[in-house]
PDB file of C-alpha atoms in Angstrom:
ATOM      1  CA  MET U 235      75.807  99.780  84.467  1.00 66.00           C
ATOM      2  CA  SER U 236      74.797 102.164  81.682  1.00 89.00           C
ATOM      3  CA  LYS U 237      72.044 103.989  79.834  1.00 95.00           C
ATOM      4  CA  LEU U 238      68.747 102.139  80.257  1.00 97.00           C
ATOM      5  CA  PRO U 239      66.789 100.818  77.265  1.00 97.00           C
ATOM      6  CA  ILE U 240      63.660 102.810  76.464  1.00 96.00           C
ATOM      7  CA  ARG U 241      60.197 101.400  75.847  1.00 96.00           C
ATOM      8  CA  THR U 242      57.916 103.860  74.037  1.00 97.00           C
ATOM      9  CA  VAL U 243      54.252 103.059  74.719  1.00 97.00           C
ATOM     10  CA  GLU U 244      51.392 104.223  72.515  1.00 97.00           C
ATOM     11  CA  LYS U 245      48.163 105.082  74.337  1.00 96.00           C
ATOM     12  CA  PRO U 246      44.856 106.460  73.012  1.00 95.00           C
ATOM     13  CA  TRP U 247      45.099 109.096  75.750  1.00 97.00           C
ATOM     14  CA  GLY U 248      48.713 109.965  74.846  1.00 98.00           C
ATOM     15  CA  LYS U 249      50.033 113.008  73.004  1.00 98.00           C
ATOM     16  CA  ASP U 250      51.234 113.511  69.442  1.00 96.00           C
ATOM     17  CA  VAL U 251      53.281 116.557  70.462  1.00 96.00           C
ATOM     18  CA  LEU U 252      55.657 115.882  73.356  1.00 97.00           C
ATOM     19  CA  PRO U 253      57.748 118.271  75.455  1.00 96.00           C
ATOM     20  CA  ALA U 254      61.410 118.534  74.449  1.00 94.00           C
ATOM     21  CA  PRO U 255      63.558 116.554  74.019  1.00 96.00           C
ATOM     22  CA  PHE U 256      60.977 113.920  73.069  1.00 96.00           C
ATOM     23  CA  VAL U 257      59.407 113.709  69.628  1.00 95.00           C
ATOM     24  CA  ALA U 258      56.399 111.517  68.902  1.00 95.00           C
ATOM     25  CA  PRO U 259      56.585 109.466  65.679  1.00 94.00           C
ATOM     26  CA  LEU U 260      54.278 110.675  62.920  1.00 93.00           C
ATOM     27  CA  ASP U 261      50.633 109.727  63.550  1.00 93.00           C
ATOM     28  CA  LYS U 262      51.484 108.158  66.934  1.00 96.00           C
ATOM     29  CA  ARG U 263      50.070 109.132  70.309  1.00 97.00           C
ATOM     30  CA  ILE U 264      52.702 108.445  72.942  1.00 98.00           C
ATOM     31  CA  GLY U 265      51.441 108.005  76.482  1.00 98.00           C
ATOM     32  CA  GLU U 266      54.481 106.653  78.285  1.00 98.00           C
ATOM     33  CA  ILE U 267      58.226 106.286  77.961  1.00 98.00           C
ATOM     34  CA  TRP U 268      59.597 103.569  80.244  1.00 97.00           C
ATOM     35  CA  PHE U 269      63.186 102.917  81.214  1.00 98.00           C
ATOM     36  CA  GLU U 270      63.783  99.205  81.692  1.00 97.00           C
ATOM     37  CA  PRO U 271      64.790  98.600  85.332  1.00 97.00           C
ATOM     38  CA  PRO U 272      68.404  97.419  85.567  1.00 95.00           C
ATOM     39  CA  ALA U 273      69.469  94.286  87.420  1.00 93.00           C
ATOM     40  CA  GLU U 274      71.308  96.464  89.925  1.00 93.00           C
ATOM     41  CA  VAL U 275      68.164  98.435  90.879  1.00 95.00           C
ATOM     42  CA  PRO U 276      65.334  96.077  89.893  1.00 96.00           C
ATOM     43  CA  SER U 277      62.804  97.384  92.404  1.00 97.00           C
ATOM     44  CA  LEU U 278      62.397 100.817  90.790  1.00 98.00           C
ATOM     45  CA  LEU U 279      60.831 101.995  87.548  1.00 98.00           C
ATOM     46  CA  VAL U 280      61.124 105.449  85.974  1.00 98.00           C
ATOM     47  CA  LYS U 281      58.621 106.697  83.394  1.00 98.00           C
ATOM     48  CA  TYR U 282      57.652 109.830  81.561  1.00 98.00           C
ATOM     49  CA  ILE U 283      53.857 110.108  81.174  1.00 98.00           C
ATOM     50  CA  PHE U 284      52.092 112.376  78.638  1.00 98.00           C
ATOM     51  CA  THR U 285      48.302 112.822  78.629  1.00 98.00           C
ATOM     52  CA  SER U 286      45.764 114.358  76.269  1.00 98.00           C
ATOM     53  CA  GLU U 287      42.806 112.862  78.189  1.00 98.00           C
ATOM     54  CA  LYS U 288      42.127 111.932  81.804  1.00 97.00           C
ATOM     55  CA  LEU U 289      43.508 108.606  82.951  1.00 98.00           C
ATOM     56  CA  SER U 290      41.338 106.197  84.932  1.00 98.00           C
ATOM     57  CA  VAL U 291      40.537 106.713  88.592  1.00 98.00           C
ATOM     58  CA  GLN U 292      42.672 104.012  90.161  1.00 98.00           C
ATOM     59  CA  VAL U 293      44.459 102.720  93.234  1.00 98.00           C
ATOM     60  CA  HIS U 294      47.407 100.441  94.025  1.00 98.00           C
ATOM     61  CA  PRO U 295      47.774  97.974  96.914  1.00 98.00           C
ATOM     62  CA  SER U 296      50.637  97.871  99.381  1.00 98.00           C
ATOM     63  CA  ASP U 297      53.214  95.080  99.295  1.00 98.00           C
ATOM     64  CA  GLU U 298      51.462  93.386 102.201  1.00 98.00           C
ATOM     65  CA  GLN U 299      48.038  93.606 100.545  1.00 98.00           C
ATOM     66  CA  ALA U 300      49.357  92.309  97.230  1.00 97.00           C
ATOM     67  CA  ALA U 301      50.923  89.336  98.983  1.00 97.00           C
ATOM     68  CA  ALA U 302      47.868  88.613 101.151  1.00 97.00           C
ATOM     69  CA  SER U 303      45.511  88.619  98.159  1.00 95.00           C
ATOM     70  CA  GLY U 304      47.728  86.281  96.134  1.00 96.00           C
ATOM     71  CA  GLU U 305      48.601  88.968  93.568  1.00 96.00           C
ATOM     72  CA  THR U 306      52.320  88.737  94.225  1.00 95.00           C
ATOM     73  CA  GLU U 307      52.355  84.966  93.748  1.00 95.00           C
ATOM     74  CA  ALA U 308      50.168  85.189  90.642  1.00 93.00           C
ATOM     75  CA  THR U 309      51.863  88.138  88.903  1.00 94.00           C
ATOM     76  CA  GLY U 310      55.303  88.390  90.442  1.00 94.00           C
ATOM     77  CA  TYR U 311      54.582  92.005  91.392  1.00 96.00           C
ATOM     78  CA  GLY U 312      54.223  93.610  94.784  1.00 96.00           C
ATOM     79  CA  GLY U 313      52.455  96.811  95.740  1.00 97.00           C
ATOM     80  CA  LYS U 314      53.146 100.239  94.374  1.00 98.00           C
ATOM     81  CA  GLU U 315      54.067 103.591  95.797  1.00 98.00           C
ATOM     82  CA  GLU U 316      54.968 106.320  93.332  1.00 98.00           C
ATOM     83  CA  CYS U 317      55.704 109.992  92.976  1.00 98.00           C
ATOM     84  CA  TRP U 318      55.127 112.527  90.227  1.00 98.00           C
ATOM     85  CA  LEU U 319      57.136 115.576  89.176  1.00 98.00           C
ATOM     86  CA  VAL U 320      55.240 117.706  86.667  1.00 98.00           C
ATOM     87  CA  ILE U 321      57.504 118.921  83.845  1.00 98.00           C
ATOM     88  CA  ASP U 322      54.909 120.485  81.541  1.00 97.00           C
ATOM     89  CA  ALA U 323      51.217 121.325  81.813  1.00 98.00           C
ATOM     90  CA  GLU U 324      48.628 122.891  79.575  1.00 97.00           C
ATOM     91  CA  PRO U 325      46.409 125.662  80.986  1.00 98.00           C
ATOM     92  CA  GLY U 326      43.847 124.170  83.341  1.00 98.00           C
ATOM     93  CA  ALA U 327      45.708 120.858  83.782  1.00 98.00           C
ATOM     94  CA  THR U 328      44.968 118.994  87.010  1.00 98.00           C
ATOM     95  CA  LEU U 329      45.890 115.889  88.987  1.00 98.00           C
ATOM     96  CA  GLY U 330      43.237 114.123  91.049  1.00 98.00           C
ATOM     97  CA  VAL U 331      44.700 112.808  94.306  1.00 98.00           C
ATOM     98  CA  GLY U 332      42.752 111.790  97.393  1.00 98.00           C
ATOM     99  CA  PHE U 333      39.231 112.717  98.433  1.00 98.00           C
ATOM    100  CA  ALA U 334      37.843 116.012  99.671  1.00 97.00           C
ATOM    101  CA  GLY U 335      36.638 114.305 102.875  1.00 97.00           C
ATOM    102  CA  HIS U 336      36.133 110.876 104.411  1.00 98.00           C
ATOM    103  CA  VAL U 337      34.463 108.356 102.095  1.00 98.00           C
ATOM    104  CA  ASP U 338      33.371 104.934 103.324  1.00 98.00           C
ATOM    105  CA  ALA U 339      33.625 101.796 101.186  1.00 98.00           C
ATOM    106  CA  GLU U 340      29.897 101.599 100.363  1.00 98.00           C
ATOM    107  CA  THR U 341      29.771 105.224  99.227  1.00 98.00           C
ATOM    108  CA  MET U 342      32.963 104.786  97.206  1.00 98.00           C
ATOM    109  CA  ARG U 343      31.590 101.746  95.392  1.00 98.00           C
ATOM    110  CA  ALA U 344      28.351 103.508  94.511  1.00 98.00           C
ATOM    111  CA  ALA U 345      30.278 106.541  93.291  1.00 98.00           C
ATOM    112  CA  ALA U 346      32.546 104.351  91.152  1.00 98.00           C
ATOM    113  CA  LEU U 347      29.517 102.721  89.564  1.00 97.00           C
ATOM    114  CA  ASP U 348      27.725 105.979  88.717  1.00 97.00           C
ATOM    115  CA  GLY U 349      30.859 107.998  87.872  1.00 97.00           C
ATOM    116  CA  SER U 350      30.514 110.544  90.653  1.00 98.00           C
ATOM    117  CA  ILE U 351      33.796 109.324  92.156  1.00 98.00           C
ATOM    118  CA  GLU U 352      35.526 111.602  89.654  1.00 98.00           C
ATOM    119  CA  ASP U 353      33.953 114.642  91.331  1.00 97.00           C
ATOM    120  CA  MET U 354      34.768 113.367  94.823  1.00 98.00           C
ATOM    121  CA  LEU U 355      38.505 113.516  94.172  1.00 98.00           C
ATOM    122  CA  VAL U 356      40.472 116.684  94.856  1.00 98.00           C
ATOM    123  CA  TRP U 357      41.655 117.950  91.457  1.00 98.00           C
ATOM    124  CA  HIS U 358      44.804 119.978  92.037  1.00 98.00           C
ATOM    125  CA  PRO U 359      45.713 122.586  89.381  1.00 98.00           C
ATOM    126  CA  VAL U 360      49.318 121.905  88.366  1.00 98.00           C
ATOM    127  CA  GLY U 361      52.238 123.404  86.505  1.00 98.00           C
ATOM    128  CA  PRO U 362      55.910 122.559  86.010  1.00 98.00           C
ATOM    129  CA  GLY U 363      57.638 121.874  89.317  1.00 98.00           C
ATOM    130  CA  ASP U 364      54.608 120.554  91.182  1.00 98.00           C
ATOM    131  CA  PHE U 365      55.394 117.340  93.050  1.00 98.00           C
ATOM    132  CA  PHE U 366      53.136 114.665  94.559  1.00 98.00           C
ATOM    133  CA  TYR U 367      53.990 111.539  96.526  1.00 98.00           C
ATOM    134  CA  ILE U 368      51.306 108.866  96.093  1.00 98.00           C
ATOM    135  CA  PRO U 369      51.348 106.211  98.842  1.00 98.00           C
ATOM    136  CA  ALA U 370      49.761 102.831  98.218  1.00 98.00           C
ATOM    137  CA  ASN U 371      45.975 102.903  98.852  1.00 98.00           C
ATOM    138  CA  THR U 372      45.646 106.511  97.586  1.00 98.00           C
ATOM    139  CA  VAL U 373      42.889 106.904  94.996  1.00 98.00           C
ATOM    140  CA  HIS U 374      44.211 109.028  92.147  1.00 98.00           C
ATOM    141  CA  ALA U 375      43.946 110.005  88.486  1.00 98.00           C
ATOM    142  CA  ILE U 376      46.137 111.988  86.108  1.00 98.00           C
ATOM    143  CA  GLY U 377      44.235 114.680  84.242  1.00 98.00           C
ATOM    144  CA  ALA U 378      44.551 115.774  80.621  1.00 98.00           C
ATOM    145  CA  GLY U 379      47.326 118.011  79.357  1.00 98.00           C
ATOM    146  CA  VAL U 380      49.999 116.869  81.814  1.00 98.00           C
ATOM    147  CA  SER U 381      53.565 115.681  81.247  1.00 98.00           C
ATOM    148  CA  LEU U 382      55.368 114.263  84.268  1.00 98.00           C
ATOM    149  CA  ILE U 383      58.177 112.068  85.508  1.00 98.00           C
ATOM    150  CA  GLU U 384      56.959 109.117  87.571  1.00 98.00           C
ATOM    151  CA  ILE U 385      59.280 107.263  89.943  1.00 98.00           C
ATOM    152  CA  GLN U 386      57.670 104.127  91.345  1.00 98.00           C
ATOM    153  CA  GLN U 387      58.069 100.695  92.775  1.00 98.00           C
ATOM    154  CA  ASN U 388      58.491  98.333  89.851  1.00 97.00           C
ATOM    155  CA  SER U 389      54.967  96.931  89.944  1.00 97.00           C
ATOM    156  CA  ASP U 390      52.127  96.625  87.442  1.00 94.00           C
ATOM    157  CA  ILE U 391      49.237  96.041  89.872  1.00 97.00           C
ATOM    158  CA  THR U 392      46.621  98.707  89.187  1.00 97.00           C
ATOM    159  CA  TYR U 393      42.960  98.534  90.196  1.00 98.00           C
ATOM    160  CA  ARG U 394      40.706 100.714  88.037  1.00 98.00           C
ATOM    161  CA  LEU U 395      37.702 102.117  89.875  1.00 98.00           C
ATOM    162  CA  TYR U 396      36.288 104.323  87.111  1.00 98.00           C
ATOM    163  CA  ASP U 397      37.285 104.832  83.469  1.00 97.00           C
ATOM    164  CA  TYR U 398      34.847 107.400  82.022  1.00 95.00           C
ATOM    165  CA  GLY U 399      32.877 104.749  80.140  1.00 92.00           C
ATOM    166  CA  ARG U 400      35.850 103.339  78.256  1.00 92.00           C
ATOM    167  CA  PRO U 401      35.523  99.615  77.514  1.00 91.00           C
ATOM    168  CA  ARG U 402      38.175  98.426  79.944  1.00 92.00           C
ATOM    169  CA  GLU U 403      37.878  96.121  82.908  1.00 95.00           C
ATOM    170  CA  LEU U 404      37.234  97.641  86.319  1.00 97.00           C
ATOM    171  CA  HIS U 405      38.415  96.057  89.566  1.00 97.00           C
ATOM    172  CA  LEU U 406      35.878  97.289  92.099  1.00 97.00           C
ATOM    173  CA  ASP U 407      36.142  94.499  94.674  1.00 97.00           C
ATOM    174  CA  LYS U 408      39.929  94.539  94.833  1.00 98.00           C
ATOM    175  CA  GLY U 409      40.159  98.295  94.444  1.00 98.00           C
ATOM    176  CA  ILE U 410      37.614  99.260  97.106  1.00 98.00           C
ATOM    177  CA  ALA U 411      39.213  96.781  99.523  1.00 98.00           C
ATOM    178  CA  VAL U 412      42.536  98.655  99.432  1.00 98.00           C
ATOM    179  CA  SER U 413      41.352 102.242  98.887  1.00 98.00           C
ATOM    180  CA  ARG U 414      41.876 104.840 101.584  1.00 98.00           C
ATOM    181  CA  GLY U 415      38.819 107.089 101.557  1.00 98.00           C
ATOM    182  CA  GLU U 416      40.451 110.257 102.844  1.00 98.00           C
ATOM    183  CA  PRO U 417      42.315 113.376 101.704  1.00 98.00           C
ATOM    184  CA  LEU U 418      45.965 113.278 100.716  1.00 98.00           C
ATOM    185  CA  ASP U 419      48.288 114.397 103.500  1.00 98.00           C
ATOM    186  CA  PRO U 420      49.221 117.994 102.509  1.00 97.00           C
ATOM    187  CA  ALA U 421      52.857 117.208 103.331  1.00 97.00           C
ATOM    188  CA  LEU U 422      52.918 114.857 100.315  1.00 98.00           C
ATOM    189  CA  ARG U 423      52.477 117.614  97.731  1.00 98.00           C
ATOM    190  CA  ARG U 424      54.416 120.798  97.136  1.00 97.00           C
ATOM    191  CA  HIS U 425      55.982 123.017  94.498  1.00 98.00           C
ATOM    192  CA  VAL U 426      59.676 122.411  93.839  1.00 97.00           C
ATOM    193  CA  PRO U 427      61.623 125.681  93.432  1.00 95.00           C
ATOM    194  CA  GLU U 428      62.951 126.331  89.944  1.00 92.00           C
ATOM    195  CA  ARG U 429      66.524 126.479  91.206  1.00 94.00           C
ATOM    196  CA  GLY U 430      68.380 124.676  93.960  1.00 96.00           C
ATOM    197  CA  THR U 431      68.887 121.129  95.189  1.00 98.00           C
ATOM    198  CA  VAL U 432      65.837 119.613  96.874  1.00 98.00           C
ATOM    199  CA  GLU U 433      64.813 116.272  98.332  1.00 98.00           C
ATOM    200  CA  LEU U 434      61.828 114.950  96.412  1.00 98.00           C
ATOM    201  CA  ALA U 435      61.134 111.741  98.282  1.00 97.00           C
ATOM    202  CA  SER U 436      62.545 109.769 101.183  1.00 96.00           C
ATOM    203  CA  GLY U 437      60.409 106.792 102.048  1.00 92.00           C
ATOM    204  CA  ARG U 438      60.204 103.082 102.611  1.00 95.00           C
ATOM    205  CA  TYR U 439      61.049 102.180  99.017  1.00 97.00           C
ATOM    206  CA  PHE U 440      63.137 104.917  97.442  1.00 98.00           C
ATOM    207  CA  THR U 441      64.880 108.237  97.927  1.00 98.00           C
ATOM    208  CA  ALA U 442      65.082 110.903  95.217  1.00 98.00           C
ATOM    209  CA  HIS U 443      66.697 114.326  94.912  1.00 98.00           C
ATOM    210  CA  ARG U 444      66.506 116.964  92.209  1.00 98.00           C
ATOM    211  CA  VAL U 445      70.068 118.271  92.116  1.00 98.00           C
ATOM    212  CA  ASP U 446      71.084 121.657  90.747  1.00 98.00           C
ATOM    213  CA  GLY U 447      74.795 121.732  89.913  1.00 97.00           C
ATOM    214  CA  LEU U 448      77.319 119.694  91.836  1.00 98.00           C
ATOM    215  CA  PRO U 449      76.215 117.611  94.834  1.00 98.00           C
ATOM    216  CA  ASP U 450      77.512 118.369  98.309  1.00 97.00           C
ATOM    217  CA  GLU U 451      79.281 115.826 100.478  1.00 97.00           C
ATOM    218  CA  THR U 452      76.051 114.786 102.201  1.00 97.00           C
ATOM    219  CA  LEU U 453      74.496 113.815  98.869  1.00 98.00           C
ATOM    220  CA  ARG U 454      77.674 112.105  97.749  1.00 98.00           C
ATOM    221  CA  ALA U 455      77.570 109.955 100.869  1.00 98.00           C
ATOM    222  CA  ALA U 456      73.846 109.243 100.458  1.00 98.00           C
ATOM    223  CA  TYR U 457      74.287 108.085  96.851  1.00 98.00           C
ATOM    224  CA  ALA U 458      77.502 106.117  97.278  1.00 98.00           C
ATOM    225  CA  GLY U 459      75.759 102.891  96.173  1.00 97.00           C
ATOM    226  CA  PRO U 460      73.710 101.824  93.140  1.00 97.00           C
ATOM    227  CA  LEU U 461      71.505 104.591  91.777  1.00 98.00           C
ATOM    228  CA  LEU U 462      69.539 105.883  88.821  1.00 98.00           C
ATOM    229  CA  VAL U 463      70.278 109.263  87.251  1.00 98.00           C
ATOM    230  CA  ILE U 464      67.815 111.242  85.131  1.00 98.00           C
ATOM    231  CA  PRO U 465      69.425 114.258  83.383  1.00 98.00           C
ATOM    232  CA  ARG U 466      67.136 117.287  83.113  1.00 98.00           C
ATOM    233  CA  GLU U 467      69.542 120.009  81.925  1.00 97.00           C
ATOM    234  CA  GLY U 468      73.081 119.582  80.620  1.00 97.00           C
ATOM    235  CA  GLU U 469      75.064 116.389  80.202  1.00 97.00           C
ATOM    236  CA  VAL U 470      75.968 113.668  82.687  1.00 98.00           C
ATOM    237  CA  ARG U 471      78.850 111.348  81.853  1.00 97.00           C
ATOM    238  CA  LEU U 472      79.090 107.733  82.895  1.00 95.00           C
ATOM    239  CA  GLY U 473      82.451 106.447  81.722  1.00 93.00           C
ATOM    240  CA  ASP U 474      82.450 106.939  77.956  1.00 93.00           C
ATOM    241  CA  GLU U 475      78.685 107.380  77.776  1.00 95.00           C
ATOM    242  CA  VAL U 476      77.086 110.812  77.516  1.00 97.00           C
ATOM    243  CA  LEU U 477      73.641 111.095  79.090  1.00 97.00           C
ATOM    244  CA  ARG U 478      71.323 113.895  78.057  1.00 97.00           C
ATOM    245  CA  PRO U 479      67.789 114.984  78.967  1.00 98.00           C
ATOM    246  CA  GLY U 480      65.439 112.185  77.933  1.00 97.00           C
ATOM    247  CA  ASP U 481      67.872 109.494  79.119  1.00 98.00           C
ATOM    248  CA  CYS U 482      68.005 107.503  82.338  1.00 98.00           C
ATOM    249  CA  ALA U 483      70.967 105.418  83.464  1.00 98.00           C
ATOM    250  CA  SER U 484      72.076 103.212  86.299  1.00 98.00           C
ATOM    251  CA  ALA U 485      75.430 103.694  87.992  1.00 97.00           C
ATOM    252  CA  PRO U 486      77.292 101.826  90.754  1.00 97.00           C
ATOM    253  CA  GLY U 487      77.482 105.054  92.736  1.00 97.00           C
ATOM    254  CA  ILE U 488      77.705 108.794  92.364  1.00 98.00           C
ATOM    255  CA  ALA U 489      81.500 108.592  92.129  1.00 97.00           C
ATOM    256  CA  ALA U 490      81.097 106.900  88.734  1.00 97.00           C
ATOM    257  CA  LEU U 491      79.319 109.963  87.318  1.00 97.00           C
ATOM    258  CA  THR U 492      80.756 113.186  85.956  1.00 97.00           C
ATOM    259  CA  LEU U 493      78.054 115.683  86.840  1.00 97.00           C
ATOM    260  CA  PRO U 494      77.472 119.125  85.280  1.00 96.00           C
ATOM    261  CA  ALA U 495      78.297 122.141  87.422  1.00 96.00           C
ATOM    262  CA  ASP U 496      75.728 124.171  85.491  1.00 96.00           C
ATOM    263  CA  GLY U 497      73.174 121.389  84.917  1.00 97.00           C
ATOM    264  CA  ARG U 498      70.305 119.704  86.662  1.00 98.00           C
ATOM    265  CA  TYR U 499      69.433 116.057  87.197  1.00 98.00           C
ATOM    266  CA  ILE U 500      67.499 113.674  89.421  1.00 98.00           C
ATOM    267  CA  LEU U 501      69.173 111.002  91.532  1.00 98.00           C
ATOM    268  CA  VAL U 502      67.176 108.004  92.747  1.00 98.00           C
ATOM    269  CA  LYS U 503      68.135 105.060  94.939  1.00 98.00           C
ATOM    270  CA  ALA U 504      66.276 102.156  96.462  1.00 97.00           C
ATOM    271  CA  ALA U 505      65.736 102.519 100.207  1.00 92.00           C
TER     272      ALA U 505
END
């Protein structure tokens, strides 16, 4: 287990100036940085996402829905739940998550076709430290001027409902069939304090903590098995490897890591 290989993904909606420690290559717009899932934790994927334009209004199915529709057999992927931790945001940056009120399937389809679905979402103003958990079936979109860490089920099934007139395929039948036309549960979004150790997510598929300094015995017990570590401040050591902000690594357990007493990092494990 070691530092994970990085895949840098160019996107037309990406950014040519990235938050530290990342640097975009000259004349490249980087939208995503992926860390290849390791064999020890294959069900999880960690990304950084950087936006200069709004991303499509989209939705993901659950595992059960992906299997029932034949997607899992056809693609090898299941459903997707994910969470976002904002690390940088330009003034006025927003994330669209859930609807302002109840929306039935017929209304949602019409709104996707005429573009008004964008205005039906709740666009949350965001800044560094804002956190959202996005269950499967939640209609969502990432706005412009946002940089965030995404922790997700390792799945690539995305149904686009609206894409601002861009020439990409939409998936209205599949997307409307799995979309939940309701507001996001307020308990699934919050602001993470600048300092201190906090639980980010604890769900069916993964658990994640943002840890400030050394972990207590409860965290050490919780992360005794295979995990991912994402340094945010300071250095994490895994054997002879030094992990710095911008890296992500897999480890057989927290005991294999030398963690910084004055640093900060995210721990993630499959549920």
